[in-house]
């Protein structure tokens, strides 16, 4: 038997009717009227209700926007029952393109990081070879997964690298309240063929790598040595904690190395200690220069 959960949204005219499982393979549908809803027999039926203005289908829910002729409190239970009955009788929610990728089982597990506000979700397959950080939903055109994660009200930042997604949260929720929800969402999103990063981003990164190589060749010898040390000794360690470190600049006059912290490292309470007691001391020793200092531009 189908069980629908009714959830309010920030828009009082829109109500979400959630299923226990995903109903689309990470495709989003929006229907403004019955003629537009050819791909969804369920949406077509819903448009026979005089108060239905728009039907949205995405992930594990159907969202309905109503006209002001009724209040949701008066009709929401009847709508939920109608959806349940439709599905239980074998009705088609939406006609999915059969050419979409087939479901590929994966495992996802959460790992704590030194940053209490960040959790690392490790996936059992490679996602990307390019570290990408998103500070807000407006930056996520290249990552459908990150875009969906930002729709959770507690998600503050998303960082994707190699085989993991690092999520930084706001303080409104504790991890024990949201970890299972995020882990399940990420697992189902990827299994159902969802795009983590689109190919155009990968191509852009490849071009950027060439540009980085050219820029590297133009740097002074000390800057090149610092980059090599960060790449070989520091990055693997911070990646294990769900983060990344990127070289920004080196000032020969005051011996200051500036870096950028990403993922779980960004905003981590222990990042200052890591910079001073770890990276700074390493550079002083390996470059034989006690005057070197390390600063993070976003610590």
PDB file of C-alpha atoms in Angstrom:
ATOM      1  CA  UNK A   1       0.000   0.000   0.000  1.00  0.00           C
ATOM      2  CA  UNK A   2       1.266   3.449  -0.912  1.00  0.00           C
ATOM      3  CA  UNK A   3       1.774   5.828   2.000  1.00  0.00           C
ATOM      4  CA  UNK A   4       1.842   9.562   1.350  1.00  0.00           C
ATOM      5  CA  UNK A   5       3.284  12.055   3.834  1.00  0.00           C
ATOM      6  CA  UNK A   6       1.967  15.606   3.607  1.00  0.00           C
ATOM      7  CA  UNK A   7       4.508  18.380   4.184  1.00  0.00           C
ATOM      8  CA  UNK A   8       4.153  22.139   4.136  1.00  0.00           C
ATOM      9  CA  UNK A   9       6.525  24.388   2.205  1.00  0.00           C
ATOM     10  CA  UNK A  10       7.622  27.988   2.643  1.00  0.00           C
ATOM     11  CA  UNK A  11       4.942  28.916   0.115  1.00  0.00           C
ATOM     12  CA  UNK A  12       1.511  28.518   1.773  1.00  0.00           C
ATOM     13  CA  UNK A  13      -0.134  27.792  -1.588  1.00  0.00           C
ATOM     14  CA  UNK A  14       2.168  24.818  -2.284  1.00  0.00           C
ATOM     15  CA  UNK A  15       1.982  21.497  -0.471  1.00  0.00           C
ATOM     16  CA  UNK A  16       4.286  18.493  -0.884  1.00  0.00           C
ATOM     17  CA  UNK A  17       2.980  14.936  -1.033  1.00  0.00           C
ATOM     18  CA  UNK A  18       5.974  12.707  -0.323  1.00  0.00           C
ATOM     19  CA  UNK A  19       6.411   9.025  -1.195  1.00  0.00           C
ATOM     20  CA  UNK A  20       8.564   6.582   0.743  1.00  0.00           C
ATOM     21  CA  UNK A  21      10.684   5.941  -2.359  1.00  0.00           C
ATOM     22  CA  UNK A  22      11.830   7.975  -5.362  1.00  0.00           C
ATOM     23  CA  UNK A  23       9.241   8.258  -8.125  1.00  0.00           C
ATOM     24  CA  UNK A  24      11.485   9.806 -10.818  1.00  0.00           C
ATOM     25  CA  UNK A  25      15.029   9.084 -11.937  1.00  0.00           C
ATOM     26  CA  UNK A  26      16.211  12.566 -10.974  1.00  0.00           C
ATOM     27  CA  UNK A  27      14.088  14.247 -13.582  1.00  0.00           C
ATOM     28  CA  UNK A  28      12.030  17.286 -12.648  1.00  0.00           C
ATOM     29  CA  UNK A  29       8.598  17.974 -14.134  1.00  0.00           C
ATOM     30  CA  UNK A  30       6.398  21.052 -13.956  1.00  0.00           C
ATOM     31  CA  UNK A  31       2.902  21.078 -15.427  1.00  0.00           C
ATOM     32  CA  UNK A  32       0.782  24.236 -15.621  1.00  0.00           C
ATOM     33  CA  UNK A  33      -2.324  22.607 -17.083  1.00  0.00           C
ATOM     34  CA  UNK A  34      -3.747  19.279 -18.224  1.00  0.00           C
ATOM     35  CA  UNK A  35      -2.499  19.731 -21.798  1.00  0.00           C
ATOM     36  CA  UNK A  36       1.094  20.071 -20.605  1.00  0.00           C
ATOM     37  CA  UNK A  37       0.765  16.949 -18.465  1.00  0.00           C
ATOM     38  CA  UNK A  38       0.844  14.364 -21.255  1.00  0.00           C
ATOM     39  CA  UNK A  39       3.842  12.668 -19.640  1.00  0.00           C
ATOM     40  CA  UNK A  40       2.039  12.214 -16.332  1.00  0.00           C
ATOM     41  CA  UNK A  41      -1.316  10.426 -16.114  1.00  0.00           C
ATOM     42  CA  UNK A  42      -1.424  11.245 -12.391  1.00  0.00           C
ATOM     43  CA  UNK A  43      -0.911  14.960 -12.993  1.00  0.00           C
ATOM     44  CA  UNK A  44      -3.649  14.864 -15.627  1.00  0.00           C
ATOM     45  CA  UNK A  45      -6.041  13.390 -13.082  1.00  0.00           C
ATOM     46  CA  UNK A  46      -5.070  15.976 -10.472  1.00  0.00           C
ATOM     47  CA  UNK A  47      -5.914  18.803 -12.890  1.00  0.00           C
ATOM     48  CA  UNK A  48      -9.542  17.680 -12.788  1.00  0.00           C
ATOM     49  CA  UNK A  49      -9.574  19.128  -9.274  1.00  0.00           C
ATOM     50  CA  UNK A  50     -10.684  22.756  -9.771  1.00  0.00           C
ATOM     51  CA  UNK A  51      -8.215  24.200  -7.260  1.00  0.00           C
ATOM     52  CA  UNK A  52      -5.056  22.667  -8.779  1.00  0.00           C
ATOM     53  CA  UNK A  53      -2.930  25.375 -10.418  1.00  0.00           C
ATOM     54  CA  UNK A  54       0.463  23.672 -10.952  1.00  0.00           C
ATOM     55  CA  UNK A  55       1.845  20.171 -10.423  1.00  0.00           C
ATOM     56  CA  UNK A  56       5.538  19.548  -9.758  1.00  0.00           C
ATOM     57  CA  UNK A  57       7.081  16.067  -9.749  1.00  0.00           C
ATOM     58  CA  UNK A  58      10.645  15.560  -8.529  1.00  0.00           C
ATOM     59  CA  UNK A  59      12.603  13.028  -6.504  1.00  0.00           C
ATOM     60  CA  UNK A  60      10.268  11.395  -4.006  1.00  0.00           C
ATOM     61  CA  UNK A  61       7.446  13.929  -4.014  1.00  0.00           C
ATOM     62  CA  UNK A  62       4.622  15.585  -5.884  1.00  0.00           C
ATOM     63  CA  UNK A  63       4.119  19.254  -5.057  1.00  0.00           C
ATOM     64  CA  UNK A  64       0.835  20.935  -5.867  1.00  0.00           C
ATOM     65  CA  UNK A  65       0.191  24.651  -6.064  1.00  0.00           C
ATOM     66  CA  UNK A  66      -3.426  25.602  -5.409  1.00  0.00           C
ATOM     67  CA  UNK A  67      -5.665  28.449  -6.468  1.00  0.00           C
ATOM     68  CA  UNK A  68      -6.993  30.562  -3.609  1.00  0.00           C
ATOM     69  CA  UNK A  69     -10.542  29.189  -3.896  1.00  0.00           C
ATOM     70  CA  UNK A  70      -9.778  26.625  -1.163  1.00  0.00           C
ATOM     71  CA  UNK A  71      -7.568  26.186   1.879  1.00  0.00           C
ATOM     72  CA  UNK A  72      -5.221  23.214   2.034  1.00  0.00           C
ATOM     73  CA  UNK A  73      -6.599  22.185   5.420  1.00  0.00           C
ATOM     74  CA  UNK A  74      -9.931  21.474   3.741  1.00  0.00           C
ATOM     75  CA  UNK A  75      -8.647  19.298   0.889  1.00  0.00           C
ATOM     76  CA  UNK A  76      -5.112  18.002   1.580  1.00  0.00           C
ATOM     77  CA  UNK A  77      -6.172  14.673   3.094  1.00  0.00           C
ATOM     78  CA  UNK A  78      -8.524  13.952   0.195  1.00  0.00           C
ATOM     79  CA  UNK A  79      -5.758  14.753  -2.304  1.00  0.00           C
ATOM     80  CA  UNK A  80      -3.329  12.424  -0.508  1.00  0.00           C
ATOM     81  CA  UNK A  81      -5.919   9.637  -0.545  1.00  0.00           C
ATOM     82  CA  UNK A  82      -6.575  10.188  -4.236  1.00  0.00           C
ATOM     83  CA  UNK A  83      -2.845   9.923  -5.037  1.00  0.00           C
ATOM     84  CA  UNK A  84      -2.506   6.770  -2.926  1.00  0.00           C
ATOM     85  CA  UNK A  85      -5.501   5.140  -4.593  1.00  0.00           C
ATOM     86  CA  UNK A  86      -4.251   6.043  -8.061  1.00  0.00           C
ATOM     87  CA  UNK A  87      -0.841   4.462  -7.457  1.00  0.00           C
ATOM     88  CA  UNK A  88      -2.228   1.381  -5.700  1.00  0.00           C
ATOM     89  CA  UNK A  89      -4.401   0.668  -8.730  1.00  0.00           C
ATOM     90  CA  UNK A  90      -1.312   0.617 -10.941  1.00  0.00           C
ATOM     91  CA  UNK A  91      -1.627   4.146 -12.267  1.00  0.00           C
ATOM     92  CA  UNK A  92       1.440   5.679 -13.910  1.00  0.00           C
ATOM     93  CA  UNK A  93       2.856   8.671 -12.064  1.00  0.00           C
ATOM     94  CA  UNK A  94       5.116   9.806 -14.879  1.00  0.00           C
ATOM     95  CA  UNK A  95       6.388   8.149 -18.042  1.00  0.00           C
ATOM     96  CA  UNK A  96      10.133   7.855 -17.536  1.00  0.00           C
ATOM     97  CA  UNK A  97      12.487   7.731 -20.497  1.00  0.00           C
ATOM     98  CA  UNK A  98      13.621   4.118 -20.613  1.00  0.00           C
ATOM     99  CA  UNK A  99      16.901   5.217 -22.181  1.00  0.00           C
ATOM    100  CA  UNK A 100      17.940   6.770 -18.896  1.00  0.00           C
ATOM    101  CA  UNK A 101      20.816   5.039 -17.071  1.00  0.00           C
ATOM    102  CA  UNK A 102      19.786   1.920 -15.187  1.00  0.00           C
ATOM    103  CA  UNK A 103      20.027   1.860 -11.415  1.00  0.00           C
ATOM    104  CA  UNK A 104      23.558   1.126 -10.251  1.00  0.00           C
ATOM    105  CA  UNK A 105      23.766   0.045  -6.598  1.00  0.00           C
ATOM    106  CA  UNK A 106      26.368   1.885  -4.527  1.00  0.00           C
ATOM    107  CA  UNK A 107      27.209   2.282  -0.872  1.00  0.00           C
ATOM    108  CA  UNK A 108      27.455   5.606   0.940  1.00  0.00           C
ATOM    109  CA  UNK A 109      28.657   6.096   4.493  1.00  0.00           C
ATOM    110  CA  UNK A 110      29.306   9.124   6.665  1.00  0.00           C
ATOM    111  CA  UNK A 111      32.676  10.019   8.181  1.00  0.00           C
ATOM    112  CA  UNK A 112      33.269  12.658  10.817  1.00  0.00           C
ATOM    113  CA  UNK A 113      35.797  15.412  10.111  1.00  0.00           C
ATOM    114  CA  UNK A 114      37.831  17.718  12.376  1.00  0.00           C
ATOM    115  CA  UNK A 115      35.221  20.360  11.594  1.00  0.00           C
ATOM    116  CA  UNK A 116      32.113  19.641  13.722  1.00  0.00           C
ATOM    117  CA  UNK A 117      29.957  21.483  11.182  1.00  0.00           C
ATOM    118  CA  UNK A 118      31.059  19.253   8.281  1.00  0.00           C
ATOM    119  CA  UNK A 119      30.448  15.584   7.495  1.00  0.00           C
ATOM    120  CA  UNK A 120      32.074  13.570   4.730  1.00  0.00           C
ATOM    121  CA  UNK A 121      29.854  11.199   2.727  1.00  0.00           C
ATOM    122  CA  UNK A 122      32.052   8.579   1.077  1.00  0.00           C
ATOM    123  CA  UNK A 123      30.725   6.867  -2.080  1.00  0.00           C
ATOM    124  CA  UNK A 124      31.855   3.446  -3.310  1.00  0.00           C
ATOM    125  CA  UNK A 125      32.877   4.801  -6.702  1.00  0.00           C
ATOM    126  CA  UNK A 126      34.868   7.691  -8.153  1.00  0.00           C
ATOM    127  CA  UNK A 127      32.811  10.851  -8.641  1.00  0.00           C
ATOM    128  CA  UNK A 128      35.364  13.312  -9.993  1.00  0.00           C
ATOM    129  CA  UNK A 129      39.068  14.031 -10.178  1.00  0.00           C
ATOM    130  CA  UNK A 130      38.513  17.741  -9.719  1.00  0.00           C
ATOM    131  CA  UNK A 131      37.762  19.342  -6.372  1.00  0.00           C
ATOM    132  CA  UNK A 132      34.722  21.625  -6.641  1.00  0.00           C
ATOM    133  CA  UNK A 133      33.288  23.801  -3.874  1.00  0.00           C
ATOM    134  CA  UNK A 134      29.838  25.394  -3.726  1.00  0.00           C
ATOM    135  CA  UNK A 135      29.064  28.134  -1.211  1.00  0.00           C
ATOM    136  CA  UNK A 136      25.412  28.561  -2.225  1.00  0.00           C
ATOM    137  CA  UNK A 137      22.797  27.243  -4.637  1.00  0.00           C
ATOM    138  CA  UNK A 138      23.488  29.993  -7.197  1.00  0.00           C
ATOM    139  CA  UNK A 139      26.898  28.446  -7.880  1.00  0.00           C
ATOM    140  CA  UNK A 140      25.571  24.939  -8.590  1.00  0.00           C
ATOM    141  CA  UNK A 141      24.723  25.044 -12.305  1.00  0.00           C
ATOM    142  CA  UNK A 142      27.522  22.518 -12.871  1.00  0.00           C
ATOM    143  CA  UNK A 143      26.333  20.083 -10.195  1.00  0.00           C
ATOM    144  CA  UNK A 144      22.730  18.837 -10.105  1.00  0.00           C
ATOM    145  CA  UNK A 145      23.556  16.929  -6.915  1.00  0.00           C
ATOM    146  CA  UNK A 146      24.841  20.012  -5.104  1.00  0.00           C
ATOM    147  CA  UNK A 147      21.815  21.945  -6.336  1.00  0.00           C
ATOM    148  CA  UNK A 148      19.473  19.395  -4.776  1.00  0.00           C
ATOM    149  CA  UNK A 149      21.457  19.276  -1.520  1.00  0.00           C
ATOM    150  CA  UNK A 150      21.084  23.033  -1.064  1.00  0.00           C
ATOM    151  CA  UNK A 151      17.314  22.544  -1.008  1.00  0.00           C
ATOM    152  CA  UNK A 152      17.736  21.014   2.441  1.00  0.00           C
ATOM    153  CA  UNK A 153      17.377  24.008   4.791  1.00  0.00           C
ATOM    154  CA  UNK A 154      20.316  22.972   6.956  1.00  0.00           C
ATOM    155  CA  UNK A 155      22.896  22.638   4.134  1.00  0.00           C
ATOM    156  CA  UNK A 156      25.336  25.569   4.147  1.00  0.00           C
ATOM    157  CA  UNK A 157      28.122  24.439   1.786  1.00  0.00           C
ATOM    158  CA  UNK A 158      28.923  21.469  -0.467  1.00  0.00           C
ATOM    159  CA  UNK A 159      32.368  20.246  -1.493  1.00  0.00           C
ATOM    160  CA  UNK A 160      32.879  17.389  -3.990  1.00  0.00           C
ATOM    161  CA  UNK A 161      36.167  15.636  -4.648  1.00  0.00           C
ATOM    162  CA  UNK A 162      37.265  12.168  -5.761  1.00  0.00           C
ATOM    163  CA  UNK A 163      34.805   9.701  -4.129  1.00  0.00           C
ATOM    164  CA  UNK A 164      33.157  11.864  -1.492  1.00  0.00           C
ATOM    165  CA  UNK A 165      30.788  14.748  -0.852  1.00  0.00           C
ATOM    166  CA  UNK A 166      31.568  16.968   2.118  1.00  0.00           C
ATOM    167  CA  UNK A 167      28.520  18.797   3.494  1.00  0.00           C
ATOM    168  CA  UNK A 168      28.761  21.728   5.887  1.00  0.00           C
ATOM    169  CA  UNK A 169      25.599  22.438   7.876  1.00  0.00           C
ATOM    170  CA  UNK A 170      24.051  25.361   9.687  1.00  0.00           C
ATOM    171  CA  UNK A 171      23.654  25.064  13.450  1.00  0.00           C
ATOM    172  CA  UNK A 172      19.867  24.601  13.277  1.00  0.00           C
ATOM    173  CA  UNK A 173      20.248  20.806  13.254  1.00  0.00           C
ATOM    174  CA  UNK A 174      22.513  18.242  14.873  1.00  0.00           C
ATOM    175  CA  UNK A 175      24.150  15.599  12.706  1.00  0.00           C
ATOM    176  CA  UNK A 176      22.284  12.778  14.414  1.00  0.00           C
ATOM    177  CA  UNK A 177      19.047  14.368  13.191  1.00  0.00           C
ATOM    178  CA  UNK A 178      20.002  14.698   9.520  1.00  0.00           C
ATOM    179  CA  UNK A 179      22.818  12.265   8.649  1.00  0.00           C
ATOM    180  CA  UNK A 180      20.527   9.403   7.639  1.00  0.00           C
ATOM    181  CA  UNK A 181      18.374  11.684   5.489  1.00  0.00           C
ATOM    182  CA  UNK A 182      21.400  13.082   3.638  1.00  0.00           C
ATOM    183  CA  UNK A 183      23.089   9.702   3.233  1.00  0.00           C
ATOM    184  CA  UNK A 184      19.896   8.148   1.841  1.00  0.00           C
ATOM    185  CA  UNK A 185      19.316  11.060  -0.518  1.00  0.00           C
ATOM    186  CA  UNK A 186      22.859  10.972  -1.909  1.00  0.00           C
ATOM    187  CA  UNK A 187      22.713   7.197  -2.352  1.00  0.00           C
ATOM    188  CA  UNK A 188      19.365   7.240  -4.166  1.00  0.00           C
ATOM    189  CA  UNK A 189      20.298  10.257  -6.279  1.00  0.00           C
ATOM    190  CA  UNK A 190      23.443   8.587  -7.625  1.00  0.00           C
ATOM    191  CA  UNK A 191      21.887   5.116  -7.949  1.00  0.00           C
ATOM    192  CA  UNK A 192      19.032   6.508 -10.016  1.00  0.00           C
ATOM    193  CA  UNK A 193      21.411   8.034 -12.555  1.00  0.00           C
ATOM    194  CA  UNK A 194      21.621  11.542 -11.144  1.00  0.00           C
ATOM    195  CA  UNK A 195      24.502  13.712 -12.345  1.00  0.00           C
ATOM    196  CA  UNK A 196      27.023  14.625  -9.679  1.00  0.00           C
ATOM    197  CA  UNK A 197      29.077  16.899 -11.955  1.00  0.00           C
ATOM    198  CA  UNK A 198      28.319  17.513 -15.617  1.00  0.00           C
ATOM    199  CA  UNK A 199      30.878  16.807 -18.326  1.00  0.00           C
ATOM    200  CA  UNK A 200      31.310  20.450 -19.291  1.00  0.00           C
ATOM    201  CA  UNK A 201      32.753  21.123 -15.853  1.00  0.00           C
ATOM    202  CA  UNK A 202      35.228  18.267 -16.258  1.00  0.00           C
ATOM    203  CA  UNK A 203      36.308  19.676 -19.614  1.00  0.00           C
ATOM    204  CA  UNK A 204      36.663  23.144 -18.131  1.00  0.00           C
ATOM    205  CA  UNK A 205      38.765  21.767 -15.313  1.00  0.00           C
ATOM    206  CA  UNK A 206      41.028  19.997 -17.777  1.00  0.00           C
ATOM    207  CA  UNK A 207      41.633  23.283 -19.575  1.00  0.00           C
ATOM    208  CA  UNK A 208      42.259  24.968 -16.237  1.00  0.00           C
ATOM    209  CA  UNK A 209      44.841  22.315 -15.400  1.00  0.00           C
ATOM    210  CA  UNK A 210      46.781  23.272 -18.523  1.00  0.00           C
ATOM    211  CA  UNK A 211      46.566  26.925 -17.514  1.00  0.00           C
ATOM    212  CA  UNK A 212      47.775  25.998 -14.020  1.00  0.00           C
ATOM    213  CA  UNK A 213      50.769  24.194 -15.469  1.00  0.00           C
ATOM    214  CA  UNK A 214      51.652  27.254 -17.520  1.00  0.00           C
ATOM    215  CA  UNK A 215      51.225  29.522 -14.493  1.00  0.00           C
ATOM    216  CA  UNK A 216      53.351  27.163 -12.380  1.00  0.00           C
ATOM    217  CA  UNK A 217      56.238  27.481 -14.816  1.00  0.00           C
ATOM    218  CA  UNK A 218      56.175  31.267 -14.412  1.00  0.00           C
ATOM    219  CA  UNK A 219      56.406  31.186 -10.601  1.00  0.00           C
ATOM    220  CA  UNK A 220      59.546  31.711  -8.571  1.00  0.00           C
ATOM    221  CA  UNK A 221      61.391  28.629  -7.349  1.00  0.00           C
ATOM    222  CA  UNK A 222      60.196  28.936  -3.738  1.00  0.00           C
ATOM    223  CA  UNK A 223      56.534  29.151  -4.793  1.00  0.00           C
ATOM    224  CA  UNK A 224      56.990  26.052  -6.938  1.00  0.00           C
ATOM    225  CA  UNK A 225      58.549  24.207  -4.002  1.00  0.00           C
ATOM    226  CA  UNK A 226      55.673  25.225  -1.728  1.00  0.00           C
ATOM    227  CA  UNK A 227      53.082  24.000  -4.246  1.00  0.00           C
ATOM    228  CA  UNK A 228      54.875  20.674  -4.605  1.00  0.00           C
ATOM    229  CA  UNK A 229      54.992  20.214  -0.813  1.00  0.00           C
ATOM    230  CA  UNK A 230      51.291  21.035  -0.461  1.00  0.00           C
ATOM    231  CA  UNK A 231      50.377  18.641  -3.279  1.00  0.00           C
ATOM    232  CA  UNK A 232      52.485  15.743  -2.032  1.00  0.00           C
ATOM    233  CA  UNK A 233      52.264  15.979   1.755  1.00  0.00           C
ATOM    234  CA  UNK A 234      49.335  18.192   2.761  1.00  0.00           C
ATOM    235  CA  UNK A 235      46.518  17.582   0.275  1.00  0.00           C
ATOM    236  CA  UNK A 236      46.242  13.817   0.885  1.00  0.00           C
ATOM    237  CA  UNK A 237      45.900  14.445   4.619  1.00  0.00           C
ATOM    238  CA  UNK A 238      43.222  17.125   4.375  1.00  0.00           C
ATOM    239  CA  UNK A 239      41.369  15.134   1.687  1.00  0.00           C
ATOM    240  CA  UNK A 240      41.062  12.299   4.187  1.00  0.00           C
ATOM    241  CA  UNK A 241      39.230  14.760   6.413  1.00  0.00           C
ATOM    242  CA  UNK A 242      36.866  15.880   3.644  1.00  0.00           C
ATOM    243  CA  UNK A 243      38.697  19.054   2.706  1.00  0.00           C
ATOM    244  CA  UNK A 244      41.174  20.612   0.339  1.00  0.00           C
ATOM    245  CA  UNK A 245      43.922  23.231   0.400  1.00  0.00           C
ATOM    246  CA  UNK A 246      44.897  25.384  -2.562  1.00  0.00           C
ATOM    247  CA  UNK A 247      47.987  27.580  -2.961  1.00  0.00           C
ATOM    248  CA  UNK A 248      47.180  31.258  -3.503  1.00  0.00           C
ATOM    249  CA  UNK A 249      50.442  33.179  -3.304  1.00  0.00           C
ATOM    250  CA  UNK A 250      53.871  33.580  -1.726  1.00  0.00           C
ATOM    251  CA  UNK A 251      55.333  36.953  -0.774  1.00  0.00           C
ATOM    252  CA  UNK A 252      59.115  36.878  -0.944  1.00  0.00           C
ATOM    253  CA  UNK A 253      59.441  40.088   1.084  1.00  0.00           C
ATOM    254  CA  UNK A 254      57.604  38.981   4.244  1.00  0.00           C
ATOM    255  CA  UNK A 255      57.864  35.217   3.639  1.00  0.00           C
ATOM    256  CA  UNK A 256      54.060  34.782   3.864  1.00  0.00           C
ATOM    257  CA  UNK A 257      52.346  31.862   2.192  1.00  0.00           C
ATOM    258  CA  UNK A 258      48.635  32.383   1.542  1.00  0.00           C
ATOM    259  CA  UNK A 259      46.354  29.393   0.990  1.00  0.00           C
ATOM    260  CA  UNK A 260      42.650  28.741   0.462  1.00  0.00           C
ATOM    261  CA  UNK A 261      40.829  26.182   2.597  1.00  0.00           C
ATOM    262  CA  UNK A 262      37.911  24.271   1.070  1.00  0.00           C
ATOM    263  CA  UNK A 263      35.351  21.702   2.130  1.00  0.00           C
ATOM    264  CA  UNK A 264      35.515  20.556   5.745  1.00  0.00           C
ATOM    265  CA  UNK A 265      38.685  22.616   6.255  1.00  0.00           C
ATOM    266  CA  UNK A 266      36.866  25.883   5.581  1.00  0.00           C
ATOM    267  CA  UNK A 267      35.638  27.376   8.832  1.00  0.00           C
ATOM    268  CA  UNK A 268      37.001  24.488  10.884  1.00  0.00           C
ATOM    269  CA  UNK A 269      37.837  25.536  14.474  1.00  0.00           C
ATOM    270  CA  UNK A 270      41.069  23.542  14.299  1.00  0.00           C
ATOM    271  CA  UNK A 271      42.180  25.012  10.949  1.00  0.00           C
ATOM    272  CA  UNK A 272      44.349  27.695  12.559  1.00  0.00           C
ATOM    273  CA  UNK A 273      46.142  25.056  14.637  1.00  0.00           C
ATOM    274  CA  UNK A 274      46.604  22.910  11.533  1.00  0.00           C
ATOM    275  CA  UNK A 275      48.040  25.824   9.569  1.00  0.00           C
ATOM    276  CA  UNK A 276      50.442  26.952  12.285  1.00  0.00           C
ATOM    277  CA  UNK A 277      51.476  23.713  13.944  1.00  0.00           C
ATOM    278  CA  UNK A 278      51.292  21.509  10.866  1.00  0.00           C
ATOM    279  CA  UNK A 279      51.719  23.155   7.493  1.00  0.00           C
ATOM    280  CA  UNK A 280      53.775  26.131   8.618  1.00  0.00           C
ATOM    281  CA  UNK A 281      56.246  23.992  10.556  1.00  0.00           C
ATOM    282  CA  UNK A 282      56.506  21.577   7.641  1.00  0.00           C
ATOM    283  CA  UNK A 283      57.350  24.373   5.191  1.00  0.00           C
ATOM    284  CA  UNK A 284      59.883  25.890   7.614  1.00  0.00           C
ATOM    285  CA  UNK A 285      61.616  22.534   7.938  1.00  0.00           C
ATOM    286  CA  UNK A 286      61.507  21.422   4.308  1.00  0.00           C
ATOM    287  CA  UNK A 287      62.509  24.826   2.941  1.00  0.00           C
ATOM    288  CA  UNK A 288      64.967  25.467   5.787  1.00  0.00           C
ATOM    289  CA  UNK A 289      63.532  28.909   6.466  1.00  0.00           C
ATOM    290  CA  UNK A 290      62.201  29.752   9.944  1.00  0.00           C
ATOM    291  CA  UNK A 291      60.779  33.082   8.747  1.00  0.00           C
ATOM    292  CA  UNK A 292      57.969  31.476   6.720  1.00  0.00           C
ATOM    293  CA  UNK A 293      54.403  32.024   7.914  1.00  0.00           C
ATOM    294  CA  UNK A 294      51.155  30.572   6.578  1.00  0.00           C
ATOM    295  CA  UNK A 295      47.827  32.397   6.374  1.00  0.00           C
ATOM    296  CA  UNK A 296      44.451  31.169   5.143  1.00  0.00           C
ATOM    297  CA  UNK A 297      42.426  33.691   3.186  1.00  0.00           C
ATOM    298  CA  UNK A 298      39.169  32.187   4.464  1.00  0.00           C
ATOM    299  CA  UNK A 299      40.105  30.780   7.883  1.00  0.00           C
TER     300      UNK A 299
END
